[in-house]
Tab-separated table of C-alpha atoms in Angstrom:
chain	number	residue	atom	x	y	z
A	1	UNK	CA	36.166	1.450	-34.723
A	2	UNK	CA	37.831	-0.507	-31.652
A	3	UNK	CA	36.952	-3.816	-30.742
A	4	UNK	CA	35.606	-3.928	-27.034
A	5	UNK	CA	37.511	-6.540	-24.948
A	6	UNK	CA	35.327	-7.335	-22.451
A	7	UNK	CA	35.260	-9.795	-20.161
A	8	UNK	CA	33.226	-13.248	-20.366
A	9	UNK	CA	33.643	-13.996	-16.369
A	10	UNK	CA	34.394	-12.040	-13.193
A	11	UNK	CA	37.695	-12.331	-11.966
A	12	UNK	CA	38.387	-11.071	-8.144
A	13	UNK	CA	39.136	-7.556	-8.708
A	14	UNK	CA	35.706	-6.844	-11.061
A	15	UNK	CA	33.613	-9.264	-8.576
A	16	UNK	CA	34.997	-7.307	-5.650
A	17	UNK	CA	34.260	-3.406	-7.388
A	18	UNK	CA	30.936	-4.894	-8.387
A	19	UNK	CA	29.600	-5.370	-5.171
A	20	UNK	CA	31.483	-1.645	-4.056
A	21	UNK	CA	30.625	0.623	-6.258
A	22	UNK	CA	27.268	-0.324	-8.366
A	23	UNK	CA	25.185	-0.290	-5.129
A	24	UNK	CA	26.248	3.155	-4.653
A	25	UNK	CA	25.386	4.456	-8.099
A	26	UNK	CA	21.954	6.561	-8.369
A	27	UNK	CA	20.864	4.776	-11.791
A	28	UNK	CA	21.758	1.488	-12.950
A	29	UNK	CA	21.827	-0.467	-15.999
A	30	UNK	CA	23.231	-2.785	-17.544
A	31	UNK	CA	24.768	-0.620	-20.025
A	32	UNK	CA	26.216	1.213	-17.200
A	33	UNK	CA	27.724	-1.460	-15.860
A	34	UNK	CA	28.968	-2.979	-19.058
A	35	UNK	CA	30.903	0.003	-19.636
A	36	UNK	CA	32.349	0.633	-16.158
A	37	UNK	CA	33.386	-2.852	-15.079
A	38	UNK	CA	34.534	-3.822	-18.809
A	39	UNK	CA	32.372	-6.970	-18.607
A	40	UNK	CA	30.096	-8.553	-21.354
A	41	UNK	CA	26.069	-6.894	-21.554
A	42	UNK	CA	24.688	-10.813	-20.431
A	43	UNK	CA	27.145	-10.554	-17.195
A	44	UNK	CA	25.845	-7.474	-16.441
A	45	UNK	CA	22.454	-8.387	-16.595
A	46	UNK	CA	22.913	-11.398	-14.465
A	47	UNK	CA	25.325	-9.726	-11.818
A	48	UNK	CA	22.144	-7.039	-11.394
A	49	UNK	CA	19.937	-9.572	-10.825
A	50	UNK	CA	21.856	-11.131	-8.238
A	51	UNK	CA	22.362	-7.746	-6.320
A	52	UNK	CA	18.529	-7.420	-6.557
A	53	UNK	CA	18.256	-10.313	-5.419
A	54	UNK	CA	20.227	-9.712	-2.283
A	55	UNK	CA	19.012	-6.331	-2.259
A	56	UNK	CA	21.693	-4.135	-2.301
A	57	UNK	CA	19.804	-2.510	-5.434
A	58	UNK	CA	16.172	-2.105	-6.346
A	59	UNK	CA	14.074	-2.431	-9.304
A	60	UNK	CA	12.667	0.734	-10.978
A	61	UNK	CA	11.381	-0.281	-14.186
A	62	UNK	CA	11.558	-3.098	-16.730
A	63	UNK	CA	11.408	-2.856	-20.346
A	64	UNK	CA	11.814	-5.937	-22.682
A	65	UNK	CA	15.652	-4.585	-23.643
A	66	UNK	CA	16.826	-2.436	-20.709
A	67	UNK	CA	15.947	-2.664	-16.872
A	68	UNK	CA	16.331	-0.076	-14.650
A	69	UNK	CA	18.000	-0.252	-10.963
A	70	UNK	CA	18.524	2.639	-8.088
A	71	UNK	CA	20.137	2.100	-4.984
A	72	UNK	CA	18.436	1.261	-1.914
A	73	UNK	CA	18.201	4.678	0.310
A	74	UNK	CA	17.266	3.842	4.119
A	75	UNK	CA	14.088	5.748	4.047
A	76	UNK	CA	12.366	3.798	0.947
A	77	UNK	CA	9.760	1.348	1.936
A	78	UNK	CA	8.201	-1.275	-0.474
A	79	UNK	CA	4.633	-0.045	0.721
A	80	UNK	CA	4.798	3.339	-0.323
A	81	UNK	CA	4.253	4.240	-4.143
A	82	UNK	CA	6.104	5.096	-6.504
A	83	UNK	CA	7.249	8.502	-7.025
A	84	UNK	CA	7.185	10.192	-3.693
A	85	UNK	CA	4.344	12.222	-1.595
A	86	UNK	CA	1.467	13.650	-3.678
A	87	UNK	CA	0.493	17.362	-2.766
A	88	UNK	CA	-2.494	19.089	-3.734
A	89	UNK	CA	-1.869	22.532	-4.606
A	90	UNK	CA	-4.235	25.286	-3.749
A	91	UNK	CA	-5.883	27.078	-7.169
A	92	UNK	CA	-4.874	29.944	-7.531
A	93	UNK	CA	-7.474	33.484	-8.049
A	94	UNK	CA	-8.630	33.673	-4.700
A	95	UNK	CA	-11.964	31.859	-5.309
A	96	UNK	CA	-13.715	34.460	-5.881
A	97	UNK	CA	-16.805	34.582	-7.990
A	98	UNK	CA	-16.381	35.597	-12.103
A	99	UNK	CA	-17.792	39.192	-13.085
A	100	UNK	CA	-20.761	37.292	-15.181
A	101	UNK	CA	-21.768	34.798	-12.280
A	102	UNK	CA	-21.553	37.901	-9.708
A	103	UNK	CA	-24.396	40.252	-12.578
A	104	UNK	CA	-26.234	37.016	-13.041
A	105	UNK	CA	-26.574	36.817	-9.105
A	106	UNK	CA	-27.383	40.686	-8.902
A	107	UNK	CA	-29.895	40.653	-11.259
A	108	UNK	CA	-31.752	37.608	-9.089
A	109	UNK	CA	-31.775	39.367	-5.567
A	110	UNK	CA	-33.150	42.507	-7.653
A	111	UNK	CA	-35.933	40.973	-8.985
């Protein structure tokens, strides 16, 4: 198995492409960015943290080993929950009365 060489520190270039291209990615870790920018799992977890800080990325879920980032999209607002517009969905079978309810009510209005 290969040794990763990864590094400890930005340099320019990886500073530069961090600020370019993670805020653009649709998920975000920092496994993801560990891998793409070749830089050590602790800078990756503090560079995300300092682009939510600023944020050019947002915060979708935090477990004790792995937090989860999107990118900011110009129509999300912090007020609105999570997960998008709830719609209630109209039952379906017409709403119409069952064959025993509609005997049980026959047999009443006969009587």
């Amino acid at each position: 198995r290969d040794k990763l060489n990864n590094l400890v520190l930005f340099d320019k270039n990886t500073y530069d492409k961090l600020y370019k291209e993670v805020p653009t990615y649709k998920l975000i870790t920092p496994s993801i960015v560990s891998e793409r920018l070749k830089v050590r799992g602790s800078l990756a977890r503090r560079a995300l943290s300092e682009l939510a800080g600023k944020g050019l990325i947002r915060q979708v879920s935090a477990h004790r080993s792995q937090i989860i980032y999107t990118r900011v999209t110009k129509d999300t607002d912090d007020d609105q929950p999570e997960g998008g517009v709830v719609v209630e969905k109209p039952k379906k079978g017409g709403g119409g009365k069952s064959k025993s309810k509609k005997k049980a009510d026959d047999d009443a209005e006969a009587e």
